[in-house]
PDB file of C-alpha atoms in Angstrom:
ATOM      1  CA  MET A   1      25.857  18.633  16.185  1.00  0.00           C
ATOM      2  CA  LYS A   2      23.234  18.246  13.464  1.00  0.00           C
ATOM      3  CA  ILE A   3      23.782  14.480  13.316  1.00  0.00           C
ATOM      4  CA  LEU A   4      23.414  14.203  17.104  1.00  0.00           C
ATOM      5  CA  TRP A   5      20.102  16.074  16.899  1.00  0.00           C
ATOM      6  CA  GLN A   6      18.850  13.733  14.163  1.00  0.00           C
ATOM      7  CA  VAL A   7      19.902  10.652  16.124  1.00  0.00           C
ATOM      8  CA  GLY A   8      18.183  12.089  19.184  1.00  0.00           C
ATOM      9  CA  VAL A   9      14.950  12.643  17.278  1.00  0.00           C
ATOM     10  CA  ILE A  10      14.978   9.104  15.899  1.00  0.00           C
ATOM     11  CA  PHE A  11      15.759   7.620  19.315  1.00  0.00           C
ATOM     12  CA  PHE A  12      13.023   9.736  20.893  1.00  0.00           C
ATOM     13  CA  VAL A  13      10.483   8.365  18.408  1.00  0.00           C
ATOM     14  CA  CYS A  14      11.737   4.837  19.185  1.00  0.00           C
ATOM     15  CA  TRP A  15      11.417   5.493  22.911  1.00  0.00           C
ATOM     16  CA  ILE A  16       7.870   6.822  22.495  1.00  0.00           C
ATOM     17  CA  SER A  17       6.931   3.750  20.446  1.00  0.00           C
ATOM     18  CA  GLN A  18       8.326   1.472  23.166  1.00  0.00           C
ATOM     19  CA  ALA A  19       6.263   3.321  25.768  1.00  0.00           C
ATOM     20  CA  ILE A  20       3.131   3.008  23.639  1.00  0.00           C
ATOM     21  CA  GLU A  21       3.815  -0.707  23.140  1.00  0.00           C
ATOM     22  CA  THR A  22       4.004  -1.347  26.876  1.00  0.00           C
ATOM     23  CA  ALA A  23       0.814   0.656  27.457  1.00  0.00           C
ATOM     24  CA  LEU A  24      -1.203  -1.247  24.860  1.00  0.00           C
ATOM     25  CA  PRO A  25      -3.329  -4.130  26.150  1.00  0.00           C
ATOM     26  CA  VAL A  26      -2.488  -6.215  23.046  1.00  0.00           C
ATOM     27  CA  ALA A  27       0.847  -7.217  21.583  1.00  0.00           C
ATOM     28  CA  PHE A  28       1.877  -4.863  18.782  1.00  0.00           C
ATOM     29  CA  PRO A  29       5.442  -4.314  17.502  1.00  0.00           C
ATOM     30  CA  ALA A  30       7.069  -1.122  18.686  1.00  0.00           C
ATOM     31  CA  SER A  31       8.816  -0.759  15.320  1.00  0.00           C
ATOM     32  CA  VAL A  32       5.474  -0.471  13.524  1.00  0.00           C
ATOM     33  CA  ILE A  33       4.201   1.951  16.149  1.00  0.00           C
ATOM     34  CA  GLY A  34       7.374   4.000  15.672  1.00  0.00           C
ATOM     35  CA  MET A  35       6.837   4.186  11.918  1.00  0.00           C
ATOM     36  CA  VAL A  36       3.243   5.327  12.434  1.00  0.00           C
ATOM     37  CA  VAL A  37       4.322   7.932  15.006  1.00  0.00           C
ATOM     38  CA  LEU A  38       7.031   9.181  12.635  1.00  0.00           C
ATOM     39  CA  LEU A  39       4.536   9.329   9.760  1.00  0.00           C
ATOM     40  CA  VAL A  40       2.051  11.300  11.874  1.00  0.00           C
ATOM     41  CA  LEU A  41       4.782  13.710  13.003  1.00  0.00           C
ATOM     42  CA  LEU A  42       5.885  14.256   9.402  1.00  0.00           C
ATOM     43  CA  LEU A  43       2.336  14.661   8.052  1.00  0.00           C
ATOM     44  CA  THR A  44       1.370  17.159  10.761  1.00  0.00           C
ATOM     45  CA  LYS A  45       4.621  19.078  10.140  1.00  0.00           C
ATOM     46  CA  VAL A  46       5.598  18.769  13.813  1.00  0.00           C
ATOM     47  CA  LEU A  47       8.740  17.156  12.427  1.00  0.00           C
ATOM     48  CA  ARG A  48      10.194  18.162   9.080  1.00  0.00           C
ATOM     49  CA  LEU A  49      12.051  15.835   6.763  1.00  0.00           C
ATOM     50  CA  GLU A  50      15.171  17.988   7.110  1.00  0.00           C
ATOM     51  CA  HIS A  51      15.224  17.140  10.833  1.00  0.00           C
ATOM     52  CA  ILE A  52      15.981  13.476  10.115  1.00  0.00           C
ATOM     53  CA  GLN A  53      17.054  13.371   6.440  1.00  0.00           C
ATOM     54  CA  GLU A  54      20.803  12.739   6.767  1.00  0.00           C
ATOM     55  CA  LYS A  55      20.585  10.138   9.525  1.00  0.00           C
ATOM     56  CA  SER A  56      17.686   8.366   7.826  1.00  0.00           C
ATOM     57  CA  ASP A  57      19.632   8.198   4.560  1.00  0.00           C
ATOM     58  CA  PHE A  58      22.629   6.780   6.429  1.00  0.00           C
ATOM     59  CA  LEU A  59      20.491   4.102   8.098  1.00  0.00           C
ATOM     60  CA  LEU A  60      18.787   3.160   4.829  1.00  0.00           C
ATOM     61  CA  ASN A  61      22.075   2.989   2.920  1.00  0.00           C
ATOM     62  CA  ASN A  62      23.552   0.679   5.573  1.00  0.00           C
ATOM     63  CA  MET A  63      20.454  -1.421   6.253  1.00  0.00           C
ATOM     64  CA  ALA A  64      22.122  -4.674   5.173  1.00  0.00           C
ATOM     65  CA  PHE A  65      24.626  -4.264   8.015  1.00  0.00           C
ATOM     66  CA  PHE A  66      21.795  -4.542  10.558  1.00  0.00           C
ATOM     67  CA  PHE A  67      20.744  -7.957   9.231  1.00  0.00           C
ATOM     68  CA  ILE A  68      24.140  -9.574   9.898  1.00  0.00           C
ATOM     69  CA  PRO A  69      23.355 -10.575  13.532  1.00  0.00           C
ATOM     70  CA  ALA A  70      20.069 -12.184  12.481  1.00  0.00           C
ATOM     71  CA  GLY A  71      21.782 -14.046   9.659  1.00  0.00           C
ATOM     72  CA  VAL A  72      24.565 -15.282  11.909  1.00  0.00           C
ATOM     73  CA  SER A  73      22.124 -16.443  14.574  1.00  0.00           C
ATOM     74  CA  ILE A  74      20.469 -18.759  12.036  1.00  0.00           C
ATOM     75  CA  VAL A  75      23.496 -21.030  12.493  1.00  0.00           C
ATOM     76  CA  ASN A  76      22.157 -21.863  15.970  1.00  0.00           C
ATOM     77  CA  TYR A  77      19.007 -23.333  14.426  1.00  0.00           C
ATOM     78  CA  LEU A  78      20.374 -25.326  11.479  1.00  0.00           C
ATOM     79  CA  ASP A  79      19.045 -28.633  12.841  1.00  0.00           C
ATOM     80  CA  LEU A  80      15.546 -27.158  13.115  1.00  0.00           C
ATOM     81  CA  LEU A  81      15.814 -25.684   9.617  1.00  0.00           C
ATOM     82  CA  ARG A  82      16.914 -29.036   8.177  1.00  0.00           C
ATOM     83  CA  SER A  83      13.987 -30.846   9.755  1.00  0.00           C
ATOM     84  CA  THR A  84      11.478 -28.394   8.291  1.00  0.00           C
ATOM     85  CA  ALA A  85      13.239 -27.624   4.995  1.00  0.00           C
ATOM     86  CA  VAL A  86      10.438 -28.893   2.749  1.00  0.00           C
ATOM     87  CA  GLN A  87       7.780 -26.887   4.583  1.00  0.00           C
ATOM     88  CA  LEU A  88       9.953 -23.758   4.476  1.00  0.00           C
ATOM     89  CA  VAL A  89      10.546 -24.090   0.733  1.00  0.00           C
ATOM     90  CA  VAL A  90       6.833 -24.605   0.060  1.00  0.00           C
ATOM     91  CA  ILE A  91       5.920 -21.616   2.217  1.00  0.00           C
ATOM     92  CA  CYS A  92       8.548 -19.446   0.504  1.00  0.00           C
ATOM     93  CA  LEU A  93       7.297 -20.428  -2.950  1.00  0.00           C
ATOM     94  CA  ILE A  94       3.639 -19.834  -2.091  1.00  0.00           C
ATOM     95  CA  THR A  95       4.279 -16.485  -0.422  1.00  0.00           C
ATOM     96  CA  THR A  96       6.494 -15.387  -3.323  1.00  0.00           C
ATOM     97  CA  VAL A  97       3.727 -16.122  -5.810  1.00  0.00           C
ATOM     98  CA  LEU A  98       1.176 -14.354  -3.603  1.00  0.00           C
ATOM     99  CA  THR A  99       3.467 -11.340  -3.252  1.00  0.00           C
ATOM    100  CA  PHE A 100       3.949 -11.166  -7.019  1.00  0.00           C
ATOM    101  CA  ALA A 101       0.196 -11.424  -7.548  1.00  0.00           C
ATOM    102  CA  ALA A 102      -0.519  -8.702  -4.997  1.00  0.00           C
ATOM    103  CA  THR A 103       2.097  -6.469  -6.611  1.00  0.00           C
ATOM    104  CA  VAL A 104       0.617  -6.994 -10.080  1.00  0.00           C
ATOM    105  CA  TRP A 105      -2.878  -6.269  -8.779  1.00  0.00           C
ATOM    106  CA  SER A 106      -1.688  -3.126  -6.975  1.00  0.00           C
ATOM    107  CA  VAL A 107       0.162  -1.796 -10.012  1.00  0.00           C
ATOM    108  CA  ARG A 108      -2.788  -2.470 -12.336  1.00  0.00           C
ATOM    109  CA  PHE A 109      -5.169  -0.801  -9.890  1.00  0.00           C
ATOM    110  CA  THR A 110      -2.866   2.215  -9.570  1.00  0.00           C
ATOM    111  CA  VAL A 111      -2.482   2.524 -13.350  1.00  0.00           C
ATOM    112  CA  LYS A 112      -6.255   2.326 -13.735  1.00  0.00           C
ATOM    113  CA  LEU A 113      -6.712   5.107 -11.173  1.00  0.00           C
ATOM    114  CA  LEU A 114      -4.069   7.259 -12.847  1.00  0.00           C
ATOM    115  CA  ASN A 115      -5.648   6.728 -16.273  1.00  0.00           C
ATOM    116  CA  ARG A 116      -9.034   7.642 -14.874  1.00  0.00           C
ATOM    117  CA  ARG A 117      -7.566  10.840 -13.404  1.00  0.00           C
ATOM    118  CA  THR A 118      -5.932  11.880 -16.701  1.00  0.00           C
ATOM    119  CA  GLU A 119      -9.194  11.249 -18.617  1.00  0.00           C
ATOM    120  CA  GLU A 120     -11.104  13.687 -16.409  1.00  0.00           C
TER     121      GLU A 120
END
């Protein structure tokens, strides 16, 4: 019964995020809205981590399974991927370097803030 409650809570948050998405005058992903709603519910203690812990752990541990349909559907677009292969590789390389740089900057900034806190 506990698992059904946790699934119900997660689906309710998803349903609320879908409703918010349709009410918004601009396009915004319901998944992001759902994460924000879940964060707000957890921070305000309306929802406790224990209410969704087990089901969330299950979903996170099996996340790769949810990417199988997207990976299989790529087969439908192989001709398009072949025609833009060079552009895709360049974009992947550039975004990888930018992601690494942003990560390095974030870690250095965080370490600097932590060092500043320990010095005080």
